[in-house]
Short mmCIF file of N, CA and C in Angstrom, two decimals:
data_model
loop_
_atom_site.label_atom_id
_atom_site.label_comp_id
_atom_site.label_asym_id
_atom_site.label_seq_id
_atom_site.Cartn_x
_atom_site.Cartn_y
_atom_site.Cartn_z
N MET A 14 -120.55 -12.07 -12.41
CA MET A 14 -120.60 -10.64 -12.62
C MET A 14 -119.97 -9.95 -11.41
N LEU A 15 -119.11 -8.99 -11.68
CA LEU A 15 -118.52 -8.16 -10.64
C LEU A 15 -119.42 -6.94 -10.47
N VAL A 16 -119.83 -6.66 -9.24
CA VAL A 16 -120.72 -5.54 -8.97
C VAL A 16 -120.07 -4.61 -7.97
N ILE A 17 -120.13 -3.32 -8.29
CA ILE A 17 -119.62 -2.27 -7.40
C ILE A 17 -120.81 -1.42 -6.99
N THR A 18 -120.89 -1.11 -5.70
CA THR A 18 -121.97 -0.25 -5.21
C THR A 18 -121.36 1.04 -4.69
N ASN A 19 -121.88 2.18 -5.16
CA ASN A 19 -121.34 3.47 -4.71
C ASN A 19 -122.01 3.92 -3.43
N GLU A 20 -121.64 5.12 -2.96
CA GLU A 20 -122.14 5.64 -1.68
C GLU A 20 -123.65 5.83 -1.68
N ALA A 21 -124.24 6.05 -2.86
CA ALA A 21 -125.69 6.26 -2.96
C ALA A 21 -126.45 4.95 -3.09
N GLY A 22 -125.73 3.82 -3.03
CA GLY A 22 -126.37 2.52 -3.16
C GLY A 22 -126.62 2.10 -4.60
N GLU A 23 -126.12 2.87 -5.54
CA GLU A 23 -126.28 2.52 -6.95
C GLU A 23 -125.26 1.46 -7.32
N ARG A 24 -125.66 0.56 -8.21
CA ARG A 24 -124.79 -0.57 -8.56
C ARG A 24 -124.29 -0.45 -10.00
N PHE A 25 -123.02 -0.82 -10.19
CA PHE A 25 -122.39 -0.91 -11.51
C PHE A 25 -121.82 -2.30 -11.61
N GLY A 26 -122.05 -2.96 -12.74
CA GLY A 26 -121.55 -4.32 -12.86
C GLY A 26 -120.93 -4.60 -14.21
N VAL A 27 -120.02 -5.55 -14.22
CA VAL A 27 -119.41 -6.01 -15.47
C VAL A 27 -119.45 -7.53 -15.51
N THR A 28 -119.68 -8.04 -16.71
CA THR A 28 -119.63 -9.47 -16.96
C THR A 28 -118.43 -9.71 -17.86
N ARG A 29 -117.66 -10.73 -17.53
CA ARG A 29 -116.45 -11.04 -18.29
C ARG A 29 -116.59 -12.40 -18.98
N ASP A 30 -115.86 -12.55 -20.08
CA ASP A 30 -115.81 -13.84 -20.76
C ASP A 30 -114.78 -14.73 -20.04
N PRO A 31 -114.62 -15.99 -20.45
CA PRO A 31 -113.66 -16.88 -19.77
C PRO A 31 -112.22 -16.36 -19.76
N ALA A 32 -111.87 -15.48 -20.73
CA ALA A 32 -110.52 -14.92 -20.77
C ALA A 32 -110.39 -13.67 -19.90
N GLY A 33 -111.48 -13.26 -19.24
CA GLY A 33 -111.42 -12.10 -18.35
C GLY A 33 -111.73 -10.78 -19.02
N ARG A 34 -112.16 -10.80 -20.27
CA ARG A 34 -112.46 -9.56 -21.00
C ARG A 34 -113.91 -9.16 -20.76
N VAL A 35 -114.13 -7.87 -20.59
CA VAL A 35 -115.49 -7.36 -20.35
C VAL A 35 -116.34 -7.57 -21.60
N VAL A 36 -117.50 -8.22 -21.44
CA VAL A 36 -118.43 -8.42 -22.55
C VAL A 36 -119.74 -7.66 -22.32
N GLU A 37 -119.96 -7.22 -21.08
CA GLU A 37 -121.16 -6.44 -20.80
C GLU A 37 -120.89 -5.56 -19.58
N ALA A 38 -121.41 -4.35 -19.64
CA ALA A 38 -121.32 -3.44 -18.49
C ALA A 38 -122.72 -2.91 -18.22
N ILE A 39 -123.10 -2.91 -16.95
CA ILE A 39 -124.39 -2.36 -16.55
C ILE A 39 -124.09 -1.13 -15.71
N GLY A 40 -124.51 0.03 -16.20
CA GLY A 40 -124.21 1.29 -15.53
C GLY A 40 -125.03 1.50 -14.27
N PHE A 41 -124.68 2.54 -13.53
CA PHE A 41 -125.41 2.88 -12.30
C PHE A 41 -126.88 3.13 -12.59
N ASP A 42 -127.20 3.49 -13.84
CA ASP A 42 -128.58 3.74 -14.24
C ASP A 42 -129.30 2.47 -14.70
N GLY A 43 -128.60 1.32 -14.65
CA GLY A 43 -129.19 0.05 -15.04
C GLY A 43 -129.14 -0.24 -16.53
N ARG A 44 -128.58 0.67 -17.29
CA ARG A 44 -128.52 0.47 -18.75
C ARG A 44 -127.33 -0.41 -19.11
N ARG A 45 -127.54 -1.29 -20.08
CA ARG A 45 -126.54 -2.28 -20.47
C ARG A 45 -125.79 -1.86 -21.73
N ARG A 46 -124.48 -2.04 -21.71
CA ARG A 46 -123.62 -1.84 -22.88
C ARG A 46 -122.93 -3.18 -23.14
N ARG A 47 -123.02 -3.64 -24.40
CA ARG A 47 -122.46 -4.95 -24.74
C ARG A 47 -121.27 -4.80 -25.68
N PHE A 48 -120.29 -5.70 -25.51
CA PHE A 48 -119.06 -5.66 -26.30
C PHE A 48 -118.86 -7.01 -26.99
N VAL A 49 -118.65 -6.97 -28.29
CA VAL A 49 -118.36 -8.18 -29.07
C VAL A 49 -116.88 -8.14 -29.42
N ARG A 50 -116.20 -9.26 -29.24
CA ARG A 50 -114.76 -9.31 -29.48
C ARG A 50 -114.42 -10.37 -30.53
N ASP A 51 -113.31 -10.15 -31.23
CA ASP A 51 -112.84 -11.14 -32.20
C ASP A 51 -111.97 -12.18 -31.47
N ALA A 52 -111.44 -13.13 -32.23
CA ALA A 52 -110.64 -14.21 -31.63
C ALA A 52 -109.40 -13.69 -30.92
N ALA A 53 -108.90 -12.51 -31.33
CA ALA A 53 -107.72 -11.92 -30.69
C ALA A 53 -108.09 -11.10 -29.45
N GLY A 54 -109.39 -11.01 -29.15
CA GLY A 54 -109.83 -10.27 -27.97
C GLY A 54 -110.08 -8.80 -28.21
N ARG A 55 -109.95 -8.36 -29.46
CA ARG A 55 -110.16 -6.94 -29.77
C ARG A 55 -111.66 -6.66 -29.87
N GLU A 56 -112.03 -5.51 -29.39
CA GLU A 56 -113.43 -5.10 -29.46
C GLU A 56 -113.78 -4.79 -30.91
N ILE A 57 -114.75 -5.51 -31.48
CA ILE A 57 -115.13 -5.27 -32.87
C ILE A 57 -116.52 -4.67 -32.99
N GLU A 58 -117.29 -4.73 -31.91
CA GLU A 58 -118.61 -4.11 -31.93
C GLU A 58 -119.01 -3.74 -30.51
N THR A 59 -119.58 -2.56 -30.38
CA THR A 59 -120.10 -2.10 -29.09
C THR A 59 -121.54 -1.69 -29.31
N ARG A 60 -122.42 -2.19 -28.47
CA ARG A 60 -123.84 -1.86 -28.55
C ARG A 60 -124.21 -1.05 -27.32
N SER A 61 -124.65 0.18 -27.55
CA SER A 61 -125.00 1.06 -26.44
C SER A 61 -126.44 0.81 -26.00
N PRO A 62 -126.81 1.29 -24.82
CA PRO A 62 -128.18 1.12 -24.34
C PRO A 62 -129.21 1.75 -25.28
N SER A 63 -128.84 2.78 -26.00
CA SER A 63 -129.77 3.46 -26.90
C SER A 63 -129.97 2.70 -28.21
N GLY A 64 -129.19 1.64 -28.41
CA GLY A 64 -129.28 0.88 -29.65
C GLY A 64 -128.24 1.27 -30.68
N ARG A 65 -127.46 2.28 -30.38
CA ARG A 65 -126.40 2.69 -31.30
C ARG A 65 -125.30 1.63 -31.28
N THR A 66 -124.76 1.36 -32.46
CA THR A 66 -123.71 0.35 -32.58
C THR A 66 -122.46 0.99 -33.16
N ARG A 67 -121.31 0.63 -32.59
CA ARG A 67 -120.02 1.07 -33.13
C ARG A 67 -119.26 -0.18 -33.54
N LYS A 68 -118.79 -0.18 -34.80
CA LYS A 68 -118.00 -1.31 -35.30
C LYS A 68 -116.57 -0.87 -35.49
N SER A 69 -115.64 -1.73 -35.10
CA SER A 69 -114.21 -1.43 -35.19
C SER A 69 -113.55 -2.41 -36.15
N GLN A 70 -112.59 -1.88 -36.92
CA GLN A 70 -111.83 -2.72 -37.85
C GLN A 70 -110.35 -2.51 -37.59
N TYR A 71 -109.57 -3.59 -37.64
CA TYR A 71 -108.14 -3.56 -37.34
C TYR A 71 -107.34 -4.05 -38.54
N ASP A 72 -106.07 -3.64 -38.61
CA ASP A 72 -105.19 -4.17 -39.66
C ASP A 72 -104.51 -5.45 -39.16
N ALA A 73 -103.68 -6.05 -40.00
CA ALA A 73 -103.03 -7.32 -39.65
C ALA A 73 -102.10 -7.19 -38.45
N ALA A 74 -101.62 -5.97 -38.17
CA ALA A 74 -100.74 -5.75 -37.02
C ALA A 74 -101.53 -5.46 -35.74
N GLY A 75 -102.86 -5.46 -35.84
CA GLY A 75 -103.70 -5.23 -34.67
C GLY A 75 -103.99 -3.77 -34.38
N ARG A 76 -103.63 -2.89 -35.30
CA ARG A 76 -103.88 -1.46 -35.09
C ARG A 76 -105.29 -1.11 -35.54
N LEU A 77 -105.92 -0.23 -34.79
CA LEU A 77 -107.27 0.23 -35.12
C LEU A 77 -107.24 1.03 -36.41
N LEU A 78 -108.06 0.63 -37.39
CA LEU A 78 -108.14 1.34 -38.67
C LEU A 78 -109.39 2.19 -38.78
N ASP A 79 -110.53 1.63 -38.43
CA ASP A 79 -111.80 2.33 -38.62
C ASP A 79 -112.74 2.12 -37.46
N LEU A 80 -113.49 3.18 -37.15
CA LEU A 80 -114.64 3.10 -36.26
C LEU A 80 -115.82 3.60 -37.07
N ARG A 81 -116.90 2.85 -37.08
CA ARG A 81 -118.10 3.25 -37.82
C ARG A 81 -119.30 3.12 -36.89
N HIS A 82 -120.12 4.17 -36.88
CA HIS A 82 -121.31 4.20 -36.04
C HIS A 82 -122.56 4.07 -36.89
N THR A 83 -123.64 3.58 -36.29
CA THR A 83 -124.88 3.40 -37.03
C THR A 83 -125.46 4.71 -37.54
N ASP A 84 -125.08 5.83 -36.95
CA ASP A 84 -125.59 7.13 -37.42
C ASP A 84 -124.78 7.67 -38.61
N GLY A 85 -123.81 6.90 -39.08
CA GLY A 85 -123.00 7.31 -40.23
C GLY A 85 -121.70 7.99 -39.85
N SER A 86 -121.53 8.35 -38.59
CA SER A 86 -120.26 8.97 -38.18
C SER A 86 -119.16 7.92 -38.20
N PHE A 87 -117.93 8.40 -38.34
CA PHE A 87 -116.81 7.47 -38.49
C PHE A 87 -115.52 8.12 -38.01
N ALA A 88 -114.51 7.30 -37.84
CA ALA A 88 -113.14 7.75 -37.62
C ALA A 88 -112.24 6.77 -38.35
N HIS A 89 -111.27 7.30 -39.07
CA HIS A 89 -110.31 6.46 -39.79
C HIS A 89 -108.92 6.81 -39.27
N PHE A 90 -108.09 5.80 -39.00
CA PHE A 90 -106.76 5.98 -38.45
C PHE A 90 -105.73 5.47 -39.44
N GLY A 91 -104.68 6.28 -39.70
CA GLY A 91 -103.61 5.88 -40.61
C GLY A 91 -102.29 5.79 -39.87
N TYR A 92 -101.40 4.93 -40.34
CA TYR A 92 -100.13 4.68 -39.68
C TYR A 92 -99.00 4.77 -40.69
N ASP A 93 -97.82 5.18 -40.23
CA ASP A 93 -96.66 5.21 -41.12
C ASP A 93 -96.00 3.83 -41.16
N LEU A 94 -94.90 3.72 -41.89
CA LEU A 94 -94.24 2.42 -42.06
C LEU A 94 -93.67 1.86 -40.76
N LEU A 95 -93.47 2.74 -39.75
CA LEU A 95 -92.97 2.28 -38.46
C LEU A 95 -94.10 1.95 -37.49
N GLY A 96 -95.34 2.07 -37.97
CA GLY A 96 -96.49 1.73 -37.13
C GLY A 96 -96.97 2.86 -36.24
N ARG A 97 -96.46 4.06 -36.46
CA ARG A 97 -96.87 5.20 -35.63
C ARG A 97 -98.13 5.83 -36.22
N LEU A 98 -99.02 6.27 -35.37
CA LEU A 98 -100.23 6.96 -35.81
C LEU A 98 -99.83 8.21 -36.57
N CYS A 99 -100.29 8.38 -37.80
CA CYS A 99 -99.91 9.56 -38.58
C CYS A 99 -101.11 10.34 -39.11
N SER A 100 -102.32 9.78 -39.02
CA SER A 100 -103.49 10.54 -39.42
C SER A 100 -104.74 10.00 -38.74
N VAL A 101 -105.65 10.93 -38.49
CA VAL A 101 -106.97 10.60 -37.95
C VAL A 101 -107.96 11.47 -38.71
N GLU A 102 -109.01 10.86 -39.18
CA GLU A 102 -110.00 11.61 -39.95
C GLU A 102 -111.40 11.17 -39.54
N ASN A 103 -112.29 12.16 -39.40
CA ASN A 103 -113.70 11.84 -39.22
C ASN A 103 -114.51 12.75 -40.14
N GLU A 104 -115.80 12.77 -39.96
CA GLU A 104 -116.64 13.56 -40.86
C GLU A 104 -116.45 15.06 -40.68
N HIS A 105 -115.76 15.49 -39.65
CA HIS A 105 -115.57 16.91 -39.37
C HIS A 105 -114.17 17.44 -39.68
N ALA A 106 -113.16 16.61 -39.55
CA ALA A 106 -111.78 17.12 -39.67
C ALA A 106 -110.81 16.00 -40.02
N ARG A 107 -109.63 16.42 -40.43
CA ARG A 107 -108.51 15.50 -40.66
C ARG A 107 -107.31 16.04 -39.91
N VAL A 108 -106.65 15.19 -39.13
CA VAL A 108 -105.45 15.54 -38.39
C VAL A 108 -104.31 14.68 -38.93
N GLU A 109 -103.19 15.34 -39.25
CA GLU A 109 -102.00 14.61 -39.71
C GLU A 109 -100.89 14.86 -38.70
N LEU A 110 -100.15 13.81 -38.37
CA LEU A 110 -99.08 13.89 -37.38
C LEU A 110 -97.75 13.59 -38.03
N THR A 111 -96.73 14.40 -37.70
CA THR A 111 -95.36 14.15 -38.14
C THR A 111 -94.53 13.86 -36.90
N HIS A 112 -93.69 12.85 -36.98
CA HIS A 112 -92.86 12.44 -35.85
C HIS A 112 -91.41 12.84 -36.08
N ASP A 113 -90.70 13.13 -34.99
CA ASP A 113 -89.27 13.43 -35.10
C ASP A 113 -88.48 12.11 -35.07
N ALA A 114 -87.16 12.22 -35.06
CA ALA A 114 -86.30 11.03 -35.09
C ALA A 114 -86.49 10.14 -33.86
N ASP A 115 -86.97 10.72 -32.75
CA ASP A 115 -87.22 9.94 -31.54
C ASP A 115 -88.62 9.34 -31.50
N GLY A 116 -89.41 9.60 -32.55
CA GLY A 116 -90.77 9.07 -32.60
C GLY A 116 -91.81 9.93 -31.92
N LEU A 117 -91.41 11.12 -31.47
CA LEU A 117 -92.35 12.03 -30.81
C LEU A 117 -93.07 12.87 -31.84
N VAL A 118 -94.33 13.20 -31.56
CA VAL A 118 -95.08 14.05 -32.48
C VAL A 118 -94.50 15.46 -32.41
N CYS A 119 -94.02 15.95 -33.55
CA CYS A 119 -93.44 17.29 -33.59
C CYS A 119 -94.30 18.27 -34.38
N VAL A 120 -95.17 17.77 -35.26
CA VAL A 120 -96.09 18.64 -36.00
C VAL A 120 -97.45 17.97 -36.07
N GLU A 121 -98.49 18.77 -35.75
CA GLU A 121 -99.88 18.34 -35.92
C GLU A 121 -100.51 19.28 -36.92
N ARG A 122 -101.06 18.76 -38.00
CA ARG A 122 -101.74 19.58 -39.00
C ARG A 122 -103.23 19.29 -38.91
N ILE A 123 -103.99 20.36 -38.75
CA ILE A 123 -105.43 20.22 -38.58
C ILE A 123 -106.12 21.20 -39.53
N ASP A 124 -106.70 20.68 -40.59
CA ASP A 124 -107.44 21.50 -41.55
C ASP A 124 -106.68 22.76 -41.95
N GLY A 125 -105.43 22.61 -42.33
CA GLY A 125 -104.64 23.74 -42.83
C GLY A 125 -103.87 24.50 -41.77
N HIS A 126 -104.06 24.20 -40.52
CA HIS A 126 -103.33 24.86 -39.44
C HIS A 126 -102.32 23.88 -38.86
N GLU A 127 -101.26 24.42 -38.25
CA GLU A 127 -100.21 23.57 -37.67
C GLU A 127 -99.96 23.91 -36.22
N VAL A 128 -99.62 22.88 -35.47
CA VAL A 128 -99.11 23.03 -34.11
C VAL A 128 -97.76 22.31 -34.10
N ARG A 129 -96.70 23.05 -33.79
CA ARG A 129 -95.35 22.47 -33.73
C ARG A 129 -94.94 22.33 -32.27
N SER A 130 -94.32 21.21 -31.95
CA SER A 130 -93.90 20.94 -30.58
C SER A 130 -92.42 20.66 -30.51
N SER A 131 -91.79 21.11 -29.42
CA SER A 131 -90.40 20.77 -29.11
C SER A 131 -90.42 20.00 -27.80
N HIS A 132 -89.48 19.08 -27.66
CA HIS A 132 -89.44 18.22 -26.48
C HIS A 132 -88.07 18.29 -25.82
N ASP A 133 -88.04 18.00 -24.52
CA ASP A 133 -86.76 17.97 -23.81
C ASP A 133 -86.13 16.58 -23.95
N TRP A 134 -85.01 16.38 -23.26
CA TRP A 134 -84.27 15.12 -23.35
C TRP A 134 -85.09 13.91 -22.91
N ALA A 135 -86.11 14.14 -22.05
CA ALA A 135 -86.94 13.04 -21.54
C ALA A 135 -88.18 12.80 -22.41
N GLY A 136 -88.31 13.58 -23.48
CA GLY A 136 -89.47 13.42 -24.36
C GLY A 136 -90.69 14.20 -23.94
N GLU A 137 -90.54 15.06 -22.95
CA GLU A 137 -91.66 15.89 -22.49
C GLU A 137 -91.77 17.14 -23.36
N ARG A 138 -93.00 17.53 -23.68
CA ARG A 138 -93.19 18.74 -24.48
C ARG A 138 -92.80 19.96 -23.66
N ILE A 139 -91.95 20.82 -24.25
CA ILE A 139 -91.51 22.03 -23.56
C ILE A 139 -91.87 23.30 -24.33
N GLU A 140 -92.26 23.15 -25.59
CA GLU A 140 -92.66 24.31 -26.37
C GLU A 140 -93.71 23.90 -27.38
N LEU A 141 -94.64 24.83 -27.60
CA LEU A 141 -95.71 24.62 -28.55
C LEU A 141 -95.88 25.91 -29.32
N ALA A 142 -95.96 25.85 -30.64
CA ALA A 142 -96.16 27.05 -31.46
C ALA A 142 -97.17 26.72 -32.55
N THR A 143 -98.12 27.63 -32.78
CA THR A 143 -99.14 27.39 -33.79
C THR A 143 -98.90 28.25 -35.02
N SER A 144 -99.47 27.84 -36.14
CA SER A 144 -99.38 28.62 -37.37
C SER A 144 -100.17 29.92 -37.27
N LEU A 145 -100.98 30.07 -36.25
CA LEU A 145 -101.74 31.30 -36.02
C LEU A 145 -100.97 32.30 -35.16
N GLY A 146 -99.76 31.93 -34.74
CA GLY A 146 -98.90 32.86 -34.01
C GLY A 146 -98.83 32.67 -32.51
N THR A 147 -99.52 31.72 -31.97
CA THR A 147 -99.46 31.47 -30.53
C THR A 147 -98.22 30.65 -30.21
N ARG A 148 -97.55 31.02 -29.12
CA ARG A 148 -96.37 30.27 -28.66
C ARG A 148 -96.49 30.07 -27.17
N MET A 149 -96.21 28.86 -26.70
CA MET A 149 -96.29 28.56 -25.29
C MET A 149 -95.06 27.76 -24.89
N LEU A 150 -94.42 28.17 -23.81
CA LEU A 150 -93.29 27.45 -23.23
C LEU A 150 -93.77 26.77 -21.95
N ILE A 151 -93.26 25.59 -21.70
CA ILE A 151 -93.66 24.81 -20.53
C ILE A 151 -92.42 24.51 -19.72
N SER A 152 -92.37 25.00 -18.48
CA SER A 152 -91.25 24.64 -17.61
C SER A 152 -91.70 23.47 -16.73
N ARG A 153 -90.78 22.57 -16.46
CA ARG A 153 -91.09 21.35 -15.71
C ARG A 153 -90.15 21.21 -14.52
N ASP A 154 -90.62 20.50 -13.51
CA ASP A 154 -89.76 20.22 -12.36
C ASP A 154 -88.90 19.00 -12.67
N SER A 155 -88.12 18.56 -11.69
CA SER A 155 -87.18 17.45 -11.91
C SER A 155 -87.88 16.12 -12.18
N LEU A 156 -89.17 16.03 -11.86
CA LEU A 156 -89.94 14.81 -12.14
C LEU A 156 -90.71 14.90 -13.46
N GLY A 157 -90.53 16.02 -14.18
CA GLY A 157 -91.19 16.18 -15.47
C GLY A 157 -92.59 16.74 -15.40
N ARG A 158 -93.02 17.15 -14.21
CA ARG A 158 -94.37 17.70 -14.08
C ARG A 158 -94.38 19.17 -14.51
N PRO A 159 -95.40 19.59 -15.28
CA PRO A 159 -95.47 21.00 -15.67
C PRO A 159 -95.55 21.90 -14.43
N GLN A 160 -94.74 22.96 -14.42
CA GLN A 160 -94.73 23.89 -13.30
C GLN A 160 -95.23 25.27 -13.70
N ARG A 161 -94.94 25.64 -14.94
CA ARG A 161 -95.30 26.99 -15.37
C ARG A 161 -95.51 27.00 -16.88
N LEU A 162 -96.53 27.71 -17.31
CA LEU A 162 -96.79 27.95 -18.73
C LEU A 162 -96.60 29.43 -18.98
N TYR A 163 -95.84 29.76 -20.00
CA TYR A 163 -95.67 31.16 -20.35
C TYR A 163 -95.42 31.31 -21.82
#
């Protein structure tokens, strides 16, 4: 077990399997979180200290398809033919993503509303416009860091 001690003397630890993947984490509060993995090393179940369990399901390409919690909450992920994330849905909302020719998200649809994005030559978002009328421009420095929003 790898243990880290912070300035207050509290300890955080992780236990790894023979392949080096985390199978248990013990928080600074001493509570344990356990991770179950499939043969490919993907997390398929997480058990929280409170007893809540999250189960994960993947497709044949290894992409996350579903997250299901013991309380009935869920998230479902959809992909297009190129393997890009194109939808996310849970019990509260559905988000649909449209990609441009470069594979960048150019439209996000959320429960009937849209956010449209434009990108520069480096793929950085430089403009955002919503179906509610909000528009934001983003200026960036030579390293691509946002400098100004207007």
